[in-house]
mmCIF file of C-alpha atoms in Angstrom:
data_model
loop_
_atom_site.group_PDB
_atom_site.id
_atom_site.type_symbol
_atom_site.label_atom_id
_atom_site.label_comp_id
_atom_site.label_asym_id
_atom_site.label_seq_id
_atom_site.Cartn_x
_atom_site.Cartn_y
_atom_site.Cartn_z
ATOM 1 C CA VAL A 11 -25.485 20.338 4.807
ATOM 2 C CA THR A 12 -23.227 23.312 5.434
ATOM 3 C CA THR A 13 -20.423 23.714 2.943
ATOM 4 C CA ASP A 14 -19.631 27.402 3.044
ATOM 5 C CA LEU A 15 -18.454 28.041 6.597
ATOM 6 C CA THR A 16 -14.784 28.244 7.484
ATOM 7 C CA HIS A 17 -14.892 25.268 9.873
ATOM 8 C CA ASN A 18 -17.011 22.603 8.168
ATOM 9 C CA PHE A 19 -17.034 19.166 9.789
ATOM 10 C CA LEU A 20 -18.701 15.852 8.998
ATOM 11 C CA THR A 21 -19.933 13.470 11.674
ATOM 12 C CA LEU A 22 -20.024 9.767 10.862
ATOM 13 C CA ASN A 23 -22.356 7.312 12.559
ATOM 14 C CA LYS A 24 -19.478 4.948 13.363
ATOM 15 C CA GLY A 25 -16.796 5.383 15.999
ATOM 16 C CA ALA A 26 -14.100 3.709 18.084
ATOM 17 C CA GLN A 27 -16.198 0.581 18.691
ATOM 18 C CA ASP A 28 -16.269 0.120 14.914
ATOM 19 C CA GLY A 29 -12.488 0.445 14.585
ATOM 20 C CA ILE A 30 -12.398 4.121 13.633
ATOM 21 C CA LYS A 31 -9.280 5.990 14.819
ATOM 22 C CA THR A 32 -7.903 9.484 14.385
ATOM 23 C CA ASP A 33 -5.886 10.174 11.235
ATOM 24 C CA MET A 34 -7.725 7.630 9.120
ATOM 25 C CA ALA A 35 -8.411 8.732 5.532
ATOM 26 C CA VAL A 36 -12.008 9.420 4.475
ATOM 27 C CA PHE A 37 -13.016 9.252 0.826
ATOM 28 C CA CYS A 38 -15.955 8.562 -1.468
ATOM 29 C CA PHE A 39 -16.318 7.228 -4.998
ATOM 30 C CA GLY A 40 -15.622 10.747 -6.262
ATOM 31 C CA GLY A 41 -12.357 11.172 -4.393
ATOM 32 C CA VAL A 42 -10.833 12.473 -1.176
ATOM 33 C CA VAL A 43 -13.186 13.788 1.539
ATOM 34 C CA GLY A 44 -10.889 14.409 4.540
ATOM 35 C CA ARG A 45 -9.498 12.694 7.634
ATOM 36 C CA ILE A 46 -10.784 11.501 11.004
ATOM 37 C CA VAL A 47 -9.929 14.023 13.738
ATOM 38 C CA GLY A 48 -11.895 12.631 16.671
ATOM 39 C CA THR A 49 -13.865 9.616 17.794
ATOM 40 C CA SER A 50 -16.282 8.553 20.484
ATOM 41 C CA ALA A 51 -17.669 5.062 20.969
ATOM 42 C CA HIS A 52 -20.338 5.425 18.258
ATOM 43 C CA PHE A 53 -19.436 8.535 16.233
ATOM 44 C CA SER A 54 -16.422 10.122 14.581
ATOM 45 C CA SER A 55 -15.593 13.613 13.325
ATOM 46 C CA VAL A 56 -14.115 14.263 9.905
ATOM 47 C CA LEU A 57 -12.049 17.321 8.994
ATOM 48 C CA PRO A 58 -13.033 17.684 5.319
ATOM 49 C CA ILE A 59 -10.890 19.329 2.693
ATOM 50 C CA ILE A 60 -13.450 22.162 2.731
ATOM 51 C CA ASN A 61 -12.291 23.339 6.162
ATOM 52 C CA LYS A 62 -9.765 26.175 6.358
ATOM 53 C CA GLU A 63 -7.592 24.085 8.740
ATOM 54 C CA SER A 64 -7.296 21.168 6.289
ATOM 55 C CA LYS A 65 -4.094 20.690 4.279
ATOM 56 C CA ILE A 66 -3.280 17.701 2.056
ATOM 57 C CA ASN A 67 -0.055 16.916 0.216
ATOM 58 C CA CYS A 68 -0.927 16.512 -3.451
ATOM 59 C CA ARG A 69 0.748 16.369 -6.816
ATOM 60 C CA LEU A 70 -0.057 16.924 -10.453
ATOM 61 C CA LYS A 71 -0.573 13.463 -11.911
ATOM 62 C CA LYS A 72 1.068 14.100 -15.317
ATOM 63 C CA ASP A 73 3.906 16.353 -14.220
ATOM 64 C CA GLY A 74 4.611 14.967 -10.749
ATOM 65 C CA SER A 75 5.043 18.409 -9.152
ATOM 66 C CA TYR A 76 4.110 18.514 -5.457
ATOM 67 C CA GLY A 77 2.130 21.110 -3.546
ATOM 68 C CA SER A 78 -0.127 21.686 -0.574
ATOM 69 C CA LEU A 79 -3.889 21.653 -1.095
ATOM 70 C CA GLY A 80 -6.041 23.881 1.108
ATOM 71 C CA TRP A 81 -9.518 25.328 0.938
ATOM 72 C CA ASN A 82 -9.728 29.000 -0.009
ATOM 73 C CA MET A 83 -13.159 29.400 1.684
ATOM 74 C CA GLU A 84 -14.733 30.861 -1.449
ATOM 75 C CA ASP A 85 -16.621 27.903 -2.883
ATOM 76 C CA TYR A 86 -17.087 24.325 -1.660
ATOM 77 C CA ARG A 87 -16.366 23.045 -5.164
ATOM 78 C CA PHE A 88 -12.801 24.408 -5.296
ATOM 79 C CA ALA A 89 -9.539 24.306 -3.352
ATOM 80 C CA GLN A 90 -6.134 25.871 -3.899
ATOM 81 C CA LEU A 91 -2.940 23.959 -4.655
ATOM 82 C CA SER A 92 0.073 26.072 -3.712
ATOM 83 C CA ASP A 93 3.841 25.874 -4.148
ATOM 84 C CA ILE A 94 3.797 24.359 -7.637
ATOM 85 C CA PRO A 95 7.159 25.326 -9.206
ATOM 86 C CA LEU A 96 7.240 27.535 -12.290
ATOM 87 C CA ASN A 97 8.931 24.782 -14.334
ATOM 88 C CA ALA A 98 5.873 22.540 -13.890
ATOM 89 C CA ARG A 99 4.164 21.533 -17.123
ATOM 90 C CA ILE A 100 0.660 22.294 -15.969
ATOM 91 C CA ARG A 101 -2.500 22.366 -18.067
ATOM 92 C CA GLN A 102 -6.138 23.080 -17.384
ATOM 93 C CA GLY A 103 -7.909 19.752 -16.788
ATOM 94 C CA ASP A 104 -4.826 17.962 -15.383
ATOM 95 C CA SER A 105 -5.583 15.520 -12.582
ATOM 96 C CA VAL A 106 -4.571 16.337 -9.007
ATOM 97 C CA ILE A 107 -3.929 13.307 -6.771
ATOM 98 C CA THR A 108 -2.600 12.640 -3.281
ATOM 99 C CA SER A 109 1.173 12.439 -3.094
ATOM 100 C CA ALA A 110 3.584 9.987 -1.500
ATOM 101 C CA LEU A 111 4.384 12.721 1.049
ATOM 102 C CA SER A 112 1.011 12.200 2.759
ATOM 103 C CA SER A 113 0.928 10.195 5.969
ATOM 104 C CA ILE A 114 -2.881 9.925 5.840
ATOM 105 C CA PHE A 115 -3.676 9.059 2.223
ATOM 106 C CA PRO A 116 -2.022 6.534 -0.072
ATOM 107 C CA GLU A 117 -0.443 8.036 -3.154
ATOM 108 C CA GLY A 118 -2.683 8.391 -6.175
ATOM 109 C CA MET A 119 -6.130 9.045 -4.672
ATOM 110 C CA PHE A 120 -8.062 11.396 -6.933
ATOM 111 C CA VAL A 121 -8.634 14.894 -5.514
ATOM 112 C CA GLY A 122 -9.775 16.929 -8.516
ATOM 113 C CA THR A 123 -8.697 18.681 -11.700
ATOM 114 C CA VAL A 124 -6.857 21.896 -12.523
ATOM 115 C CA TYR A 125 -9.477 24.580 -13.123
ATOM 116 C CA TYR A 126 -6.952 27.354 -13.743
ATOM 117 C CA TYR A 127 -3.498 28.424 -12.623
ATOM 118 C CA LYS A 128 -1.647 31.710 -12.276
ATOM 119 C CA ARG A 129 1.622 33.184 -11.103
ATOM 120 C CA ASN A 130 1.718 36.231 -8.889
ATOM 121 C CA ALA A 131 4.548 38.542 -9.925
ATOM 122 C CA SER A 132 6.125 38.451 -6.471
ATOM 123 C CA GLU A 133 6.149 34.647 -6.151
ATOM 124 C CA ALA A 134 8.251 31.878 -7.642
ATOM 125 C CA PHE A 135 5.363 29.401 -7.708
ATOM 126 C CA TYR A 136 2.054 28.845 -9.422
ATOM 127 C CA THR A 137 -1.194 29.052 -7.514
ATOM 128 C CA VAL A 138 -3.589 26.450 -8.886
ATOM 129 C CA LYS A 139 -7.354 26.468 -8.499
ATOM 130 C CA VAL A 140 -8.495 22.843 -8.254
ATOM 131 C CA GLN A 141 -12.048 21.761 -8.958
ATOM 132 C CA LEU A 142 -12.670 19.126 -6.302
ATOM 133 C CA SER A 143 -13.950 15.740 -7.420
ATOM 134 C CA THR A 144 -16.075 15.278 -4.285
ATOM 135 C CA ASP A 145 -19.512 16.899 -4.382
ATOM 136 C CA PHE A 146 -19.940 17.872 -0.733
ATOM 137 C CA LYS A 147 -23.541 19.009 -1.290
ATOM 138 C CA ARG A 148 -24.539 15.465 -2.298
ATOM 139 C CA LEU A 149 -22.215 13.467 -0.064
ATOM 140 C CA GLN A 150 -24.062 10.635 1.700
ATOM 141 C CA HIS A 151 -21.703 7.675 1.940
ATOM 142 C CA VAL A 152 -17.990 7.625 2.690
ATOM 143 C CA TYR A 153 -15.227 5.082 3.165
ATOM 144 C CA VAL A 154 -12.673 5.122 5.942
ATOM 145 C CA LEU A 155 -9.165 3.840 5.286
ATOM 146 C CA ASP A 156 -6.504 2.920 7.827
ATOM 147 C CA TYR A 157 -3.405 3.584 5.727
ATOM 148 C CA LYS A 158 -0.347 2.322 7.546
ATOM 149 C CA PHE A 159 2.083 0.949 5.004
ATOM 150 C CA LYS A 160 4.288 3.620 3.454
ATOM 151 C CA GLY A 161 6.405 1.757 0.947
ATOM 152 C CA ASN A 162 5.530 -0.948 -1.516
ATOM 153 C CA SER A 163 2.478 0.139 -3.507
ATOM 154 C CA ALA A 164 1.276 -3.452 -3.986
ATOM 155 C CA ILE A 165 1.110 -3.862 -0.223
ATOM 156 C CA SER A 166 -0.652 -0.498 0.028
ATOM 157 C CA ILE A 167 -3.359 -1.700 -2.361
ATOM 158 C CA ILE A 168 -3.885 -4.858 -0.312
ATOM 159 C CA THR A 169 -4.055 -2.759 2.852
ATOM 160 C CA PHE A 170 -6.646 -0.563 1.162
ATOM 161 C CA PHE A 171 -8.969 -3.448 0.321
ATOM 162 C CA ILE A 172 -8.652 -5.051 3.748
ATOM 163 C CA ASN A 173 -9.116 -1.922 5.854
ATOM 164 C CA PHE A 174 -11.755 0.233 4.183
ATOM 165 C CA LYS A 175 -15.257 0.454 5.607
ATOM 166 C CA ASN A 176 -18.440 2.014 4.247
ATOM 167 C CA PHE A 177 -20.296 4.437 6.558
ATOM 168 C CA ASN A 178 -23.267 6.701 6.253
ATOM 169 C CA ILE A 179 -22.875 10.296 7.301
ATOM 170 C CA ALA A 180 -25.056 10.868 10.357
ATOM 171 C CA TYR A 181 -25.104 14.655 10.039
ATOM 172 C CA VAL A 182 -22.930 17.543 9.034
ATOM 173 C CA ASN A 183 -22.135 20.382 11.398
ATOM 174 C CA SER A 184 -19.837 23.349 11.545
ATOM 175 C CA SER A 185 -18.332 25.434 14.293
#
């Protein structure tokens, strides 16, 4: 499994004939994995959060401050949450979850925890290093979620249980 290249991808052994479509959320028991970016009849490609092109809208669970999560290409275990305002009440160990601003993931999916945070003197925001909850070196099974409802959270939960599917990862490749 490659986890340290700039363009990591996962390939699932299920595709369009199994109901997989682009922009479906992919997650595991640990948390968010990525999103479907392409399908064929029997396979689908996942853009994981450990790809430099991946961005996910997230928020600090306790504080509610929003930011954009992206991979810093240094370590597969960490990502960077940017644009967290300086008035945020942030602490090491705080949970980072998907936000309501995401069109791919329902709000509240676990992404990871605050490892550390800092402010660059020239910026008006914190940069937060997030320890990802998904262990990409051990990832074997994922779930795919067709998240369509963007309003009532009770309906979103029902949608989640109806539309998620369990798939094995066929292989992992990178470009």
